XYZ file of C-alpha atoms in Angstrom:
380
model
C 0.000 0.000 0.000
C 1.575 3.256 -1.136
C -1.560 5.206 -0.236
C -1.651 6.821 -3.667
C -5.173 8.016 -2.978
C -3.733 10.279 -0.279
C -1.290 11.750 -2.772
C -4.182 12.576 -5.061
C -6.059 14.151 -2.165
C -3.049 16.318 -1.399
C -3.041 17.727 -4.906
C -6.798 18.216 -4.979
C -6.966 19.542 -1.447
C -4.171 22.071 -1.787
C -6.656 24.810 -2.618
C -9.034 23.821 0.189
C -7.603 25.931 2.988
C -9.394 27.331 6.006
C -8.419 30.667 7.560
C -6.182 31.208 4.520
C -6.335 34.985 4.870
C -4.884 34.875 8.360
C -7.928 36.334 10.109
C -7.917 35.446 13.785
C -8.634 36.817 17.234
C -6.391 36.275 20.222
C -8.338 34.982 23.224
C -5.652 32.980 25.042
C -2.159 33.504 26.366
C 0.548 31.298 27.853
C 1.816 32.143 31.329
C 4.697 30.555 33.203
C 3.172 28.415 35.949
C 5.902 26.283 37.480
C 9.383 24.824 37.088
C 10.140 21.110 37.066
C 13.664 20.085 38.048
C 14.855 16.476 37.725
C 18.271 15.524 39.160
C 20.756 13.980 36.717
C 23.738 11.782 37.482
C 26.905 11.834 35.403
C 25.718 8.926 33.269
C 22.568 10.748 32.107
C 22.500 13.155 29.178
C 20.863 16.567 29.668
C 19.410 16.580 26.147
C 17.213 14.046 24.413
C 14.895 13.875 21.437
C 12.420 11.779 23.431
C 10.536 13.480 26.269
C 6.850 12.713 26.715
C 4.310 12.180 29.459
C 3.056 8.698 30.335
C 0.719 7.350 33.008
C 1.799 4.101 34.657
C -1.090 1.661 34.047
C -0.314 -0.276 37.243
C 0.248 2.529 39.784
C -1.474 5.427 37.967
C 1.672 7.479 38.522
C 2.287 10.335 36.104
C 5.699 9.894 34.534
C 8.065 11.632 32.148
C 9.620 9.250 29.628
C 13.204 10.299 28.950
C 15.584 8.563 26.551
C 19.059 8.714 28.098
C 21.476 8.886 25.190
C 24.596 8.173 27.261
C 24.020 4.639 28.563
C 21.607 4.177 26.716
C 18.497 3.627 28.837
C 14.934 4.827 29.288
C 14.391 6.847 32.459
C 10.899 7.282 33.852
C 10.786 10.349 36.102
C 7.975 10.768 38.618
C 6.355 14.065 37.615
C 5.081 14.803 41.106
C 8.165 13.835 43.126
C 10.590 14.908 40.320
C 12.768 11.851 40.915
C 13.595 8.655 39.050
C 10.786 6.106 39.290
C 12.177 3.419 36.992
C 15.053 2.950 34.583
C 14.956 0.456 31.729
C 18.416 -0.552 30.429
C 18.893 -0.868 26.694
C 21.557 -2.859 24.873
C 22.715 -1.909 21.406
C 24.200 -5.289 20.470
C 23.829 -8.927 21.450
C 20.725 -11.056 21.995
C 18.864 -8.103 23.572
C 20.320 -5.518 21.205
C 17.996 -2.852 19.803
C 20.555 -0.808 17.878
C 21.123 2.866 18.677
C 17.800 4.059 20.166
C 16.307 7.337 18.956
C 12.606 7.263 19.886
C 10.425 5.526 22.497
C 6.727 4.722 22.820
C 5.629 3.089 26.074
C 2.446 1.047 25.715
C 2.899 -0.950 28.932
C 5.777 -2.340 30.998
C 5.676 -5.445 28.807
C 5.476 -3.510 25.564
C 7.962 -0.656 25.148
C 8.564 0.352 21.526
C 12.181 1.292 20.770
C 12.964 2.935 17.429
C 16.552 2.862 16.185
C 16.421 5.186 13.208
C 19.964 4.773 11.901
C 19.691 0.997 12.197
C 16.287 0.921 10.464
C 14.909 -1.154 13.320
C 11.890 -1.165 15.604
C 12.035 -3.330 18.711
C 9.736 -4.249 21.573
C 11.295 -4.698 25.029
C 9.934 -5.119 28.532
C 10.795 -3.151 31.676
C 13.970 -5.226 32.158
C 15.200 -4.342 28.678
C 14.641 -7.889 27.422
C 14.081 -7.982 23.668
C 10.676 -9.477 22.936
C 10.298 -8.751 19.225
C 12.419 -7.164 16.544
C 11.394 -5.664 13.199
C 14.026 -5.045 10.515
C 12.769 -2.306 8.220
C 15.324 -2.961 5.499
C 16.816 -6.082 4.008
C 20.518 -5.607 4.666
C 21.501 -2.021 3.858
C 19.103 -1.648 0.972
C 18.112 1.959 1.560
C 17.432 4.001 -1.550
C 15.475 7.018 -2.763
C 12.199 5.251 -1.978
C 13.068 4.573 1.676
C 13.343 6.968 4.601
C 14.904 7.511 8.019
C 12.443 7.587 10.925
C 12.392 11.086 12.397
C 13.862 11.660 15.884
C 11.609 14.512 16.956
C 8.085 13.379 16.081
C 6.286 10.879 18.304
C 5.473 7.341 17.257
C 1.711 7.051 16.695
C -0.108 3.789 17.382
C -3.452 3.125 15.751
C -5.045 -0.313 15.970
C -2.248 -2.814 15.283
C -0.037 -0.359 13.376
C 2.698 2.112 14.251
C 3.007 5.296 12.186
C 6.198 7.320 11.797
C 7.358 10.620 10.385
C 10.338 9.983 8.118
C 12.982 11.858 6.175
C 13.562 10.611 2.616
C 16.882 8.875 1.923
C 17.778 11.513 -0.633
C 20.150 14.436 -1.050
C 18.497 17.287 0.886
C 20.129 19.841 -1.435
C 18.373 18.388 -4.469
C 14.813 19.474 -5.369
C 13.952 15.796 -5.848
C 14.307 15.340 -2.067
C 10.763 16.640 -1.608
C 9.325 14.044 -3.967
C 10.174 11.317 -1.431
C 7.821 9.797 1.111
C 7.341 11.426 4.508
C 5.432 8.736 6.408
C 5.684 5.025 7.016
C 3.665 2.408 8.859
C 4.574 -0.865 10.533
C 2.018 -3.625 11.018
C 2.899 -5.143 14.393
C 1.103 -8.388 13.545
C 2.508 -9.115 10.091
C 5.672 -6.981 10.112
C 4.580 -5.323 6.875
C 6.366 -1.960 6.467
C 5.079 0.599 3.963
C 5.788 4.188 2.865
C 3.214 6.830 1.944
C 2.492 10.557 1.654
C 4.589 13.438 0.286
C 5.566 17.001 1.104
C 3.039 19.738 0.191
C 3.212 21.218 -3.321
C 4.961 24.436 -2.227
C 8.150 22.453 -1.528
C 8.399 20.956 -4.991
C 11.104 21.903 -7.475
C 13.193 23.891 -4.975
C 15.837 23.466 -2.297
C 15.099 24.623 1.236
C 18.407 24.184 3.032
C 19.037 22.187 6.201
C 15.854 23.349 7.935
C 13.563 22.617 5.016
C 13.228 18.845 5.428
C 12.197 19.108 9.084
C 8.558 18.854 10.036
C 6.591 17.690 13.030
C 3.688 15.286 13.302
C 1.105 14.700 16.007
C -2.265 12.959 16.258
C -5.466 13.644 18.167
C -6.592 10.025 18.495
C -9.474 10.474 16.020
C -7.519 9.404 12.975
C -6.263 12.948 12.277
C -2.558 13.324 11.572
C -1.532 16.969 12.029
C 1.611 18.154 10.219
C 3.639 21.300 10.840
C 5.947 21.839 7.864
C 8.908 24.157 8.207
C 8.135 26.682 5.456
C 4.338 26.566 5.411
C 2.032 28.934 7.307
C -0.630 26.229 7.118
C -1.080 23.044 9.074
C -1.916 19.967 7.026
C -4.507 17.645 8.579
C -5.021 14.209 7.033
C -7.484 11.727 8.462
C -5.953 8.351 7.696
C -9.195 6.518 8.396
C -11.462 8.614 6.189
C -8.885 9.742 3.618
C -9.740 13.453 4.009
C -7.214 16.258 3.531
C -7.408 19.828 4.872
C -5.119 22.805 5.327
C -5.582 25.398 8.075
C -3.798 28.730 8.294
C -1.677 28.682 11.459
C 0.916 31.383 10.914
C 2.858 33.628 13.261
C 1.999 37.281 13.812
C 5.739 37.976 13.996
C 6.469 36.760 10.498
C 7.177 39.649 8.157
C 8.596 38.073 5.011
C 8.042 34.964 2.954
C 10.459 32.075 3.361
C 12.690 32.028 0.303
C 14.248 28.851 -1.029
C 17.964 28.152 -0.601
C 19.607 29.152 -3.852
C 23.256 29.502 -2.765
C 25.296 26.523 -3.913
C 27.780 26.905 -1.038
C 26.432 24.475 1.567
C 28.866 25.777 4.191
C 26.840 29.002 4.288
C 23.557 27.221 4.899
C 23.655 27.360 8.707
C 25.641 30.575 9.027
C 23.567 32.664 6.619
C 20.449 31.049 5.241
C 19.169 29.137 8.280
C 19.901 32.012 10.668
C 18.198 34.569 8.474
C 15.151 32.446 7.635
C 11.912 31.983 9.537
C 10.834 28.377 10.125
C 8.078 26.527 11.876
C 8.926 23.515 13.955
C 7.073 21.282 16.428
C 3.352 20.682 16.781
C 1.878 19.048 19.895
C -1.633 18.434 21.169
C -2.796 19.467 24.633
C -5.538 16.914 25.411
C -6.291 18.574 28.758
C -7.109 21.986 27.262
C -8.207 20.717 23.816
C -5.568 22.889 22.185
C -2.554 22.618 19.895
C 0.806 24.369 20.222
C 2.941 25.131 17.191
C 6.548 26.303 17.545
C 8.081 29.005 15.355
C 11.804 29.621 14.919
C 12.471 33.277 14.066
C 15.145 34.867 11.916
C 18.249 36.399 13.467
C 21.266 38.327 12.213
C 24.524 36.527 11.563
C 26.218 38.599 14.287
C 24.848 39.734 17.642
C 24.998 43.281 19.003
C 28.463 42.607 20.472
C 29.810 41.498 17.109
C 29.924 37.834 18.094
C 28.658 35.148 15.724
C 25.161 33.834 16.366
C 24.309 30.187 15.847
C 21.126 28.202 15.527
C 20.536 28.169 19.315
C 20.341 31.976 19.388
C 17.264 32.039 17.178
C 14.192 33.452 19.007
C 11.207 31.176 19.571
C 7.472 31.676 19.830
C 4.539 29.348 20.458
C 1.326 29.649 18.452
C -1.836 28.532 20.277
C -4.624 26.898 18.253
C -8.029 25.668 19.353
C -9.358 22.191 18.540
C -10.592 23.469 15.167
C -7.098 24.762 14.367
C -7.952 28.458 14.689
C -5.079 30.653 15.896
C -6.080 32.105 19.277
C -2.758 33.307 20.695
C 1.019 33.461 20.393
C 3.722 33.601 23.048
C 7.258 34.919 22.437
C 9.744 33.034 24.601
C 12.755 34.355 26.426
C 15.836 34.283 24.195
C 18.657 31.751 24.621
C 16.809 29.719 27.241
C 14.746 26.925 25.731
C 15.694 23.939 23.618
C 13.354 23.770 20.666
C 12.980 20.013 20.393
C 12.559 19.129 24.107
C 8.964 19.671 25.200
C 5.961 17.709 26.428
C 2.393 18.278 27.637
C 0.989 17.033 30.943
C -1.368 18.288 33.645
C 1.376 20.805 34.474
C 0.859 22.412 31.066
C 3.219 22.817 28.130
C 6.687 22.136 29.540
C 9.803 23.186 27.605
C 13.373 22.282 28.543
C 15.684 25.076 29.707
C 18.645 23.225 28.216
C 19.543 25.562 25.380
C 23.368 25.444 25.165
C 23.319 29.264 25.142
C 21.349 29.464 28.393
C 23.525 31.372 30.909
C 21.689 29.567 33.737
C 22.136 26.079 32.314
C 22.313 23.437 35.073
C 24.503 20.462 34.163
C 23.276 18.324 37.060
C 19.556 19.011 36.617
C 17.056 18.605 33.827
C 14.918 21.753 34.083
C 11.584 22.463 32.385
C 9.505 25.630 32.471
C 5.791 24.851 32.310
C 3.257 27.211 30.741
C -0.477 27.269 31.450
C -3.140 28.692 29.152
C -5.081 31.668 30.485
C -7.868 33.830 29.070
C -6.960 37.277 27.795
């Protein structure tokens, strides 16, 4: 199944946009509500692509699932006591080997999904780290332009007996043909069948968008809707995989002043220093099931040099969070404090939207603590 009918819907649905003129009214704001601080030992990394809330089905404890890149292992922090509740060891090689882990989905203590993107593997382990089942997504090293690397920053979505992934095509990102590759894949947990489907929106086609262009974020609301935040697009793309419907909703930033131009300079070494710094990009999208809202992250442009004459880098780029209601209407936007938050480390729980204070440029960075600032939604 290549889901060609979805590709047709994308083309036909491209013109079917809601809120395309950017009309909106702000009714909500994000306010800092609390700080969460989890102690780290020397064997635990202070950055990770996998941070998400999980409720222990046996004790009903609210936990933070954290992939420790150093050991590796999966650490489950108690969100109320802000201490380690459980640690699941992972082995890269041997009879319990899962490869190099990059993403986790905890279904139960006897069913923990471990994605190893660079190894093209998906494994199931239990709370002792024992390998229960292993899926090889490629035969040998047979990756090609029709395959893709599972994305580190988007969550794994489970629906019925299938897992769904955001992927990056195995293509040259500086070639316009990159955006003709597939962006999603699915794994049937019963049969092991692994399939690719879906493409980038039409506005990507025929151009090169630099190192930030391929990135996008995916989330799901549990109703069959897959919600995509693409880097250069003001719109969210919403595809219902059960019904085969396709919609676009305007979800842009009020701070954006210019269109995102494609990367035309052939010197790749200037991509990060010039193009990526000076370009506006969207990033993550996450659902808040407690408030029935969505949060979309925006990465703003910045000069190559700061006011002191020192070189900026990607971690100096300002951030803002766009608030959308359950119908994907923009109802607020929050500009974050500069050089504080790490763009790809965030989760939603009863505490609110929690974002890691582990930006390498943060002057108050704590090496021995994992710190999150949590934001609550309030009426204007």
